[in-house]
Amino acid sequence: MEKLIINGQKRLNGEIEVHGSKNSALPILAAAALVNGVSEIHNCPRLTDIDAAIHILTHLGCRVSRSGHTVTVDATAMNNWEVPDELMREMRSSVVFLGAILGRAGRAKLSAPGGCEIGLRPIDLHISAMEQLGAVLEEDAGKLDFHAPNGLAGARITLAFPSVGATENIMIAAATAKGRTIITNAAREPEISDLADFLNGSGARIHGAGDSTVIIDGVERLAGTCHTVIPDRIAASTYLLAGAVTQGKICVRDIVPAHIGALLPVLKEAGCDITASGRWVCLSAPPRLHRVKMTRTMPYPGFPTDVQAPLTAMLTVADGTSVIVENIFESRYKHAAELVRFGAKISVEGRMEVIEGVPYLTGASVVAPDLRGGFALILAGLAARGETVITGLEHIDRGYETPEAVLCALGADVKRIQEHGTAKEFTTEQPAADRANSFAPGDRLSGTPQSGAAE
Ligand code: EPZ
């Protein structure tokens, strides 16, 4: 088992670039299965969630290769529409493959992704949308089996909640459906616009992505394209908070400042000096952070729920009492109990979290409860006096590329060690690209899953 060892109270100073957006790369990789051709996706982060998406694509019969931060997907020979349980469970957001498989094969069989550490994560909006596009759902033993033998047809779909994943699934499924689809109350996250750019680059006709109403005019088929994933706004936000919590001065380069627009006023209220230009944001932290009266997580462009845990960590050492209300997920405070082990004073009542700032934290042994909560513990360790040991790194590796390397480059004292205590050297070796399945190019999707039989 791996663990991070942090010796805290080192000021972070310097410049970093963040990796490509996990939450943009995932739906784009899923959408590549809809393309009867080769998609070249650049700035794809090297994360375990991306590995999981590649495993699913390979299982579906796509030929996938990866070189550095470029993933190439040849979906010409895709010949499967079933995602087995073990692959669905590798990554909670694998439900985003539903629209692509259904749109390409007229059939999709996958197990309900199930809940995760931050909530039940229902997919009722996804299911209802696919049915409105003409799919028929049969459920048996936890498997969701969608049939659309006559293909999908455009529909007017109003989302009860601006669900990111549901908006993405609809855009992907509707891209090659017959006729027009209009999504009302669509999610407006930057990842939605990035997905639309990828699909339009492949020949789709999508307008209004990034607004609440998105119009998709179905086309016959999509052709391969090249696309560069946008920077990861959540990682950028997390590292700015690392600078804030260590009285540091850091700049995050090559990001879109507008994508983190909701965070900047919060950092300013906490006493940080913020400067921003076209492609970077710089932060200079005060010797003592001020409390932030009230932060409510909201759908974009509101304050992102994925930054709630890292913000909590920063506020544990602010001067005064701060309040956060988590409006998106019903149990996203699992990091609070671990932060209390550092000496933080946090109380949680339902969706409200009250953080009473303390003069300092003391290093502790803690376990990452989930992806963003895990990084909250890293931030606490960076701020704390003494040594912190963090396990449960598999959560953190889902969404942050080599965090210890990034933090050490900024002056932190962080080591990732294996159980038997040797520090893990950073290698530039790449994990073996997934073995490409051998399928005759041009196979149409047909037959039973994995039959490989061409029509
Ligand atoms: C995406 O998850 C992100 N994941 C999440 O990031 C992010 O927290 C979330 O959007 C909100 O911004 C990816 O993009 C891979 P939702 P998603 O559908 O699509 C409820 C991270 O840390 N809901 O917008 O699953 C749901 O329970 C991850 O990187 C339904 O009720 O989020 C939640 O309360 C965590 N029914 C709310 O909507 C549905 O059918 C928001 O969910 C779908 C969602």
CSV table of C-alpha atoms in Angstrom, one decimal, residues 26-361:
chain,number,residue,atom,x,y,z
A,26,LEU,CA,-14.0,11.3,-19.6
A,27,PRO,CA,-17.1,12.2,-21.6
A,28,ILE,CA,-14.9,12.9,-24.6
A,29,LEU,CA,-13.4,9.4,-24.4
A,30,ALA,CA,-16.9,8.0,-24.1
A,31,ALA,CA,-18.0,10.1,-27.1
A,32,ALA,CA,-15.1,8.7,-29.2
A,33,ALA,CA,-17.0,5.4,-29.2
A,34,LEU,CA,-19.7,7.1,-31.2
A,35,VAL,CA,-17.2,8.1,-33.9
A,36,ASN,CA,-16.8,5.6,-36.8
A,37,GLY,CA,-13.2,6.6,-37.2
A,38,VAL,CA,-10.0,7.7,-35.3
A,39,SER,CA,-10.2,10.4,-32.5
A,40,GLU,CA,-6.9,11.9,-31.3
A,41,ILE,CA,-7.4,13.4,-27.9
A,42,HIS,CA,-4.6,15.6,-26.6
A,43,ASN,CA,-3.9,16.9,-23.1
A,44,CYS,CA,-5.6,13.8,-21.7
A,45,PRO,CA,-4.5,13.5,-18.0
A,46,ARG,CA,-2.8,10.4,-16.8
A,47,LEU,CA,-5.2,9.3,-14.1
A,48,THR,CA,-6.7,6.0,-13.0
A,49,ASP,CA,-10.2,7.2,-14.0
A,50,ILE,CA,-8.8,7.7,-17.5
A,51,ASP,CA,-7.3,4.2,-17.4
A,52,ALA,CA,-10.8,2.9,-16.5
A,53,ALA,CA,-12.3,4.7,-19.5
A,54,ILE,CA,-9.7,3.2,-21.8
A,55,HIS,CA,-10.4,-0.3,-20.4
A,56,ILE,CA,-14.1,0.2,-21.2
A,57,LEU,CA,-13.3,1.4,-24.8
A,58,THR,CA,-11.0,-1.5,-25.3
A,59,HIS,CA,-13.6,-3.9,-24.0
A,60,LEU,CA,-16.1,-2.4,-26.5
A,61,GLY,CA,-13.8,-3.4,-29.3
A,62,CYS,CA,-12.1,0.0,-29.9
A,63,ARG,CA,-8.4,0.1,-30.6
A,64,VAL,CA,-6.9,2.5,-28.0
A,65,SER,CA,-3.3,3.7,-27.7
A,66,ARG,CA,-1.8,6.3,-25.4
A,67,SER,CA,1.4,8.2,-25.8
A,68,GLY,CA,2.2,10.8,-23.1
A,69,HIS,CA,-0.9,12.9,-22.8
A,70,THR,CA,-2.4,11.9,-26.1
A,71,VAL,CA,-5.0,9.1,-26.3
A,72,THR,CA,-5.9,7.8,-29.8
A,73,VAL,CA,-9.2,5.9,-30.1
A,74,ASP,CA,-10.1,4.0,-33.3
A,75,ALA,CA,-13.7,3.0,-32.8
A,76,THR,CA,-14.1,1.8,-36.4
A,77,ALA,CA,-14.2,-1.9,-35.2
A,78,MET,CA,-16.3,-1.4,-32.1
A,79,ASN,CA,-18.5,-4.5,-31.9
A,80,ASN,CA,-19.8,-4.6,-28.3
A,81,TRP,CA,-22.4,-2.8,-26.4
A,82,GLU,CA,-22.1,-4.4,-23.0
A,83,VAL,CA,-20.0,-3.0,-20.1
A,84,PRO,CA,-19.5,-5.7,-17.5
A,85,ASP,CA,-20.0,-5.0,-13.8
A,86,GLU,CA,-16.3,-5.0,-12.9
A,87,LEU,CA,-15.6,-2.3,-15.5
A,88,MET,CA,-18.6,-0.2,-14.4
A,89,ARG,CA,-17.4,-0.3,-10.9
A,90,GLU,CA,-13.9,0.8,-11.7
A,91,MET,CA,-15.2,4.3,-12.3
A,92,ARG,CA,-18.4,5.7,-11.0
A,93,SER,CA,-18.9,8.0,-13.9
A,94,SER,CA,-18.8,5.2,-16.4
A,95,VAL,CA,-22.6,5.8,-16.9
A,96,VAL,CA,-21.4,8.5,-19.4
A,97,PHE,CA,-20.7,5.7,-21.9
A,98,LEU,CA,-24.4,5.0,-22.1
A,99,GLY,CA,-25.3,7.6,-24.7
A,100,ALA,CA,-22.3,6.7,-26.9
A,101,ILE,CA,-23.0,3.0,-26.9
A,102,LEU,CA,-26.7,3.4,-27.4
A,103,GLY,CA,-26.2,5.9,-30.2
A,104,ARG,CA,-23.6,3.7,-32.0
A,105,ALA,CA,-25.1,0.2,-31.5
A,106,GLY,CA,-28.8,0.9,-30.9
A,107,ARG,CA,-28.3,-1.2,-27.8
A,108,ALA,CA,-26.5,-0.7,-24.4
A,109,LYS,CA,-26.2,-3.1,-21.5
A,110,LEU,CA,-24.6,-1.9,-18.3
A,111,SER,CA,-25.0,-2.4,-14.6
A,112,ALA,CA,-26.3,0.5,-12.5
A,113,PRO,CA,-23.1,2.4,-11.5
A,114,GLY,CA,-24.2,2.5,-7.9
A,115,GLY,CA,-23.4,5.0,-5.3
A,116,CYS,CA,-20.0,6.2,-4.2
A,117,GLU,CA,-18.3,7.9,-1.3
A,118,ILE,CA,-20.2,11.2,-1.8
A,119,GLY,CA,-23.7,10.1,-2.3
A,120,LEU,CA,-26.2,7.7,-3.9
A,121,ARG,CA,-25.6,9.1,-7.4
A,122,PRO,CA,-28.9,8.1,-9.0
A,123,ILE,CA,-29.1,8.0,-12.8
A,124,ASP,CA,-32.9,8.5,-13.1
A,125,LEU,CA,-32.3,11.6,-15.3
A,126,HIS,CA,-30.0,9.6,-17.6
A,127,ILE,CA,-32.6,6.8,-18.0
A,128,SER,CA,-35.5,9.1,-18.5
A,129,ALA,CA,-33.6,11.1,-21.2
A,130,MET,CA,-32.6,7.9,-23.1
A,131,GLU,CA,-36.3,6.8,-23.0
A,132,GLN,CA,-37.4,10.2,-24.4
A,133,LEU,CA,-34.9,9.7,-27.2
A,134,GLY,CA,-36.7,6.4,-28.1
A,135,ALA,CA,-34.8,3.8,-26.1
A,136,VAL,CA,-36.7,1.0,-24.3
A,137,LEU,CA,-35.2,-0.1,-21.0
A,138,GLU,CA,-35.4,-3.7,-19.6
A,139,GLU,CA,-34.0,-4.1,-16.1
A,140,ASP,CA,-32.9,-7.5,-14.8
A,141,ALA,CA,-30.7,-8.3,-11.8
A,142,GLY,CA,-29.2,-4.9,-11.6
A,143,LYS,CA,-28.4,-4.8,-15.3
A,144,LEU,CA,-29.8,-1.9,-17.4
A,145,ASP,CA,-30.5,-3.2,-20.9
A,146,PHE,CA,-31.5,-0.4,-23.4
A,147,HIS,CA,-32.8,-1.3,-26.8
A,148,ALA,CA,-33.3,1.2,-29.7
A,149,PRO,CA,-33.7,-1.1,-32.7
A,150,ASN,CA,-35.0,1.7,-34.9
A,151,GLY,CA,-32.3,4.1,-33.7
A,152,LEU,CA,-32.8,7.2,-31.6
A,153,ALA,CA,-35.0,10.1,-32.5
A,154,GLY,CA,-34.6,13.7,-31.3
A,155,ALA,CA,-36.8,15.0,-28.4
A,156,ARG,CA,-37.4,18.0,-26.3
A,157,ILE,CA,-35.9,17.1,-22.9
A,158,THR,CA,-36.2,19.2,-19.7
A,159,LEU,CA,-33.8,18.2,-16.9
A,160,ALA,CA,-35.3,18.4,-13.4
A,161,PHE,CA,-31.7,19.3,-12.3
A,162,PRO,CA,-28.9,20.6,-14.5
A,163,SER,CA,-27.0,17.3,-14.2
A,164,VAL,CA,-23.6,17.3,-15.8
A,165,GLY,CA,-23.5,13.6,-16.7
A,166,ALA,CA,-27.1,13.6,-18.0
A,167,THR,CA,-26.5,16.6,-20.2
A,168,GLU,CA,-23.4,14.9,-21.6
A,169,ASN,CA,-25.2,11.6,-22.2
A,170,ILE,CA,-28.0,13.4,-24.0
A,171,MET,CA,-25.6,15.5,-26.2
A,172,ILE,CA,-23.7,12.3,-27.2
A,173,ALA,CA,-26.8,10.1,-27.8
A,174,ALA,CA,-28.6,12.9,-29.8
A,175,ALA,CA,-25.5,13.7,-32.0
A,176,THR,CA,-26.5,10.9,-34.4
A,177,ALA,CA,-30.2,10.6,-33.6
A,178,LYS,CA,-32.8,11.4,-36.2
A,179,GLY,CA,-33.9,15.0,-36.0
A,180,ARG,CA,-33.5,17.8,-33.4
A,181,THR,CA,-33.1,17.4,-29.7
A,182,ILE,CA,-33.5,20.4,-27.4
A,183,ILE,CA,-32.2,20.2,-23.8
A,184,THR,CA,-33.7,22.6,-21.4
A,185,ASN,CA,-32.1,23.3,-18.0
A,186,ALA,CA,-28.9,21.8,-19.3
A,187,ALA,CA,-25.7,21.9,-17.2
A,188,ARG,CA,-23.5,24.8,-18.1
A,189,GLU,CA,-20.1,23.5,-16.9
A,190,PRO,CA,-17.0,24.2,-19.1
A,191,GLU,CA,-16.7,20.5,-19.6
A,192,ILE,CA,-20.1,20.5,-21.5
A,193,SER,CA,-18.7,23.1,-23.9
A,194,ASP,CA,-15.5,21.1,-24.4
A,195,LEU,CA,-17.5,18.0,-25.2
A,196,ALA,CA,-19.6,19.9,-27.7
A,197,ASP,CA,-16.4,21.2,-29.3
A,198,PHE,CA,-15.1,17.6,-29.6
A,199,LEU,CA,-18.5,16.4,-31.1
A,200,ASN,CA,-18.8,19.4,-33.5
A,201,GLY,CA,-15.2,18.7,-34.6
A,202,SER,CA,-16.3,15.2,-35.4
A,203,GLY,CA,-19.2,16.6,-37.6
A,204,ALA,CA,-22.0,16.9,-35.0
A,205,ARG,CA,-24.3,20.0,-35.1
A,206,ILE,CA,-24.6,21.2,-31.5
A,207,HIS,CA,-25.4,24.8,-30.5
A,208,GLY,CA,-25.8,26.5,-27.2
A,209,ALA,CA,-23.5,24.3,-25.1
A,210,GLY,CA,-22.6,26.2,-22.0
A,211,ASP,CA,-26.0,27.8,-21.8
A,212,SER,CA,-29.1,26.3,-20.2
A,213,THR,CA,-30.7,25.4,-23.6
A,214,VAL,CA,-28.7,23.2,-25.9
A,215,ILE,CA,-29.8,22.3,-29.4
A,216,ILE,CA,-28.5,19.1,-31.2
A,217,ASP,CA,-29.4,18.4,-34.8
A,218,GLY,CA,-28.6,14.8,-35.4
A,219,VAL,CA,-26.3,13.8,-38.3
A,220,GLU,CA,-25.8,10.6,-40.1
A,221,ARG,CA,-22.4,9.7,-38.7
A,222,LEU,CA,-19.3,11.2,-37.1
A,223,ALA,CA,-15.8,11.2,-38.4
A,224,GLY,CA,-12.5,11.2,-36.5
A,225,THR,CA,-11.0,14.5,-35.3
A,226,CYS,CA,-8.2,15.9,-33.2
A,227,HIS,CA,-9.1,17.6,-29.9
A,228,THR,CA,-7.2,19.2,-27.0
A,229,VAL,CA,-8.9,18.9,-23.6
A,230,ILE,CA,-9.3,22.0,-21.6
A,231,PRO,CA,-7.3,22.5,-18.4
A,232,ASP,CA,-8.6,21.0,-15.2
A,233,ARG,CA,-10.3,23.8,-13.3
A,234,ILE,CA,-10.7,21.7,-10.2
A,235,ALA,CA,-7.0,20.9,-10.0
A,236,ALA,CA,-6.2,24.5,-10.6
A,237,SER,CA,-8.5,25.6,-7.8
A,238,THR,CA,-7.0,22.9,-5.5
A,239,TYR,CA,-3.4,24.1,-6.0
A,240,LEU,CA,-4.3,27.7,-5.5
A,241,LEU,CA,-5.8,26.7,-2.2
A,242,ALA,CA,-2.5,24.9,-1.4
A,243,GLY,CA,-0.8,28.2,-1.9
A,244,ALA,CA,-3.3,30.0,0.3
A,245,VAL,CA,-3.1,27.5,3.2
A,246,THR,CA,0.7,27.7,3.3
A,247,GLN,CA,1.0,31.5,3.2
A,248,GLY,CA,2.5,31.0,-0.2
A,249,LYS,CA,2.8,32.7,-3.6
A,250,ILE,CA,1.8,30.6,-6.6
A,251,CYS,CA,0.8,31.1,-10.2
A,252,VAL,CA,-1.2,28.5,-12.1
A,253,ARG,CA,-0.4,28.9,-15.8
A,254,ASP,CA,-2.3,27.9,-18.9
A,255,ILE,CA,-5.8,27.9,-17.4
A,256,VAL,CA,-9.0,29.7,-18.2
A,257,PRO,CA,-9.5,32.2,-15.3
A,258,ALA,CA,-13.3,32.4,-16.1
A,259,HIS,CA,-13.5,28.6,-15.3
A,260,ILE,CA,-12.6,29.3,-11.7
A,261,GLY,CA,-14.5,32.6,-11.5
A,262,ALA,CA,-16.5,31.5,-8.4
A,263,LEU,CA,-13.4,30.7,-6.4
A,264,LEU,CA,-11.6,34.0,-6.9
A,265,PRO,CA,-13.9,36.2,-4.7
A,266,VAL,CA,-13.7,33.5,-2.0
A,267,LEU,CA,-9.9,33.6,-2.0
A,268,LYS,CA,-10.0,37.4,-1.9
A,269,GLU,CA,-12.5,37.4,1.1
A,270,ALA,CA,-9.9,35.1,2.8
A,271,GLY,CA,-7.3,37.8,2.4
A,272,CYS,CA,-5.4,36.6,-0.7
A,273,ASP,CA,-4.2,38.9,-3.4
A,274,ILE,CA,-5.3,37.6,-6.7
A,275,THR,CA,-4.1,38.6,-10.2
A,276,ALA,CA,-5.4,37.1,-13.4
A,277,SER,CA,-4.8,37.5,-17.1
A,278,GLY,CA,-5.8,35.6,-20.3
A,279,ARG,CA,-4.2,32.2,-19.4
A,280,TRP,CA,-3.0,32.4,-15.7
A,281,VAL,CA,-4.0,33.2,-12.2
A,282,CYS,CA,-1.6,34.2,-9.4
A,283,LEU,CA,-2.2,34.2,-5.7
A,284,SER,CA,-0.3,35.7,-2.8
A,285,ALA,CA,-1.6,34.6,0.6
A,286,PRO,CA,-1.7,36.7,3.8
A,287,PRO,CA,0.2,35.5,7.0
A,288,ARG,CA,-3.2,34.7,8.5
A,289,LEU,CA,-6.2,33.8,6.4
A,290,HIS,CA,-9.5,35.5,7.1
A,291,ARG,CA,-12.7,33.5,7.6
A,292,VAL,CA,-15.2,33.2,4.6
A,293,LYS,CA,-18.6,33.9,6.0
A,294,MET,CA,-20.8,31.7,3.7
A,295,THR,CA,-20.0,29.6,0.7
A,296,ARG,CA,-22.8,27.7,-1.1
A,297,THR,CA,-21.9,25.0,-3.7
A,298,MET,CA,-24.0,25.4,-6.8
A,299,PRO,CA,-24.1,24.2,-10.4
A,300,TYR,CA,-21.7,26.2,-12.7
A,301,PRO,CA,-21.1,29.1,-12.7
A,302,GLY,CA,-21.7,28.9,-9.0
A,303,PHE,CA,-19.1,27.6,-6.5
A,304,PRO,CA,-18.1,24.1,-7.6
A,305,THR,CA,-18.9,21.2,-5.2
A,306,ASP,CA,-15.6,19.6,-6.2
A,307,VAL,CA,-13.7,22.4,-4.5
A,308,GLN,CA,-15.7,22.3,-1.3
A,309,ALA,CA,-13.5,19.8,0.5
A,310,PRO,CA,-10.2,21.6,-0.4
A,311,LEU,CA,-11.8,24.9,0.7
A,312,THR,CA,-12.8,23.4,4.0
A,313,ALA,CA,-9.2,22.4,4.6
A,314,MET,CA,-8.0,26.0,4.0
A,315,LEU,CA,-10.7,27.5,6.3
A,316,THR,CA,-9.6,25.3,9.2
A,317,VAL,CA,-6.7,27.7,9.9
A,318,ALA,CA,-8.5,30.9,9.0
A,319,ASP,CA,-9.2,33.6,11.6
A,320,GLY,CA,-12.8,33.3,12.6
A,321,THR,CA,-15.8,31.0,11.8
A,322,SER,CA,-16.7,30.0,8.2
A,323,VAL,CA,-19.8,28.3,6.9
A,324,ILE,CA,-20.2,26.1,3.8
A,325,VAL,CA,-23.4,24.7,2.5
A,326,GLU,CA,-23.1,21.6,0.1
A,327,ASN,CA,-26.1,21.8,-2.2
A,328,ILE,CA,-25.1,19.3,-4.8
A,329,PHE,CA,-24.3,15.9,-3.1
A,330,GLU,CA,-25.9,14.6,0.1
A,331,SER,CA,-22.9,13.2,1.9
A,332,ARG,CA,-19.8,15.1,0.8
A,333,TYR,CA,-18.4,15.9,4.3
A,334,LYS,CA,-16.5,12.7,5.0
A,335,HIS,CA,-13.2,14.7,5.0
A,336,ALA,CA,-14.4,16.6,8.1
A,337,ALA,CA,-13.8,13.8,10.5
A,338,GLU,CA,-10.3,13.3,9.1
A,339,LEU,CA,-9.5,17.0,9.3
A,340,VAL,CA,-10.6,17.0,13.0
A,341,ARG,CA,-7.7,14.6,13.6
A,342,PHE,CA,-5.4,17.5,12.7
A,343,GLY,CA,-7.0,19.6,15.5
A,344,ALA,CA,-9.5,21.3,13.2
A,345,LYS,CA,-12.8,22.4,14.7
A,346,ILE,CA,-15.6,21.4,12.3
A,347,SER,CA,-19.2,20.6,12.9
A,348,VAL,CA,-21.7,19.3,10.3
A,349,GLU,CA,-25.4,19.6,10.4
A,350,GLY,CA,-27.1,18.1,7.4
A,351,ARG,CA,-25.8,20.0,4.4
A,352,MET,CA,-24.2,22.8,6.5
A,353,GLU,CA,-20.6,22.7,7.7
A,354,VAL,CA,-19.3,25.1,10.3
A,355,ILE,CA,-15.6,25.6,10.5
A,356,GLU,CA,-14.1,27.4,13.5
A,357,GLY,CA,-10.6,28.5,12.6
A,358,VAL,CA,-7.7,27.4,14.8
A,359,PRO,CA,-4.3,29.0,15.2
A,360,TYR,CA,-2.6,25.9,13.8
A,361,LEU,CA,-3.0,22.2,12.8
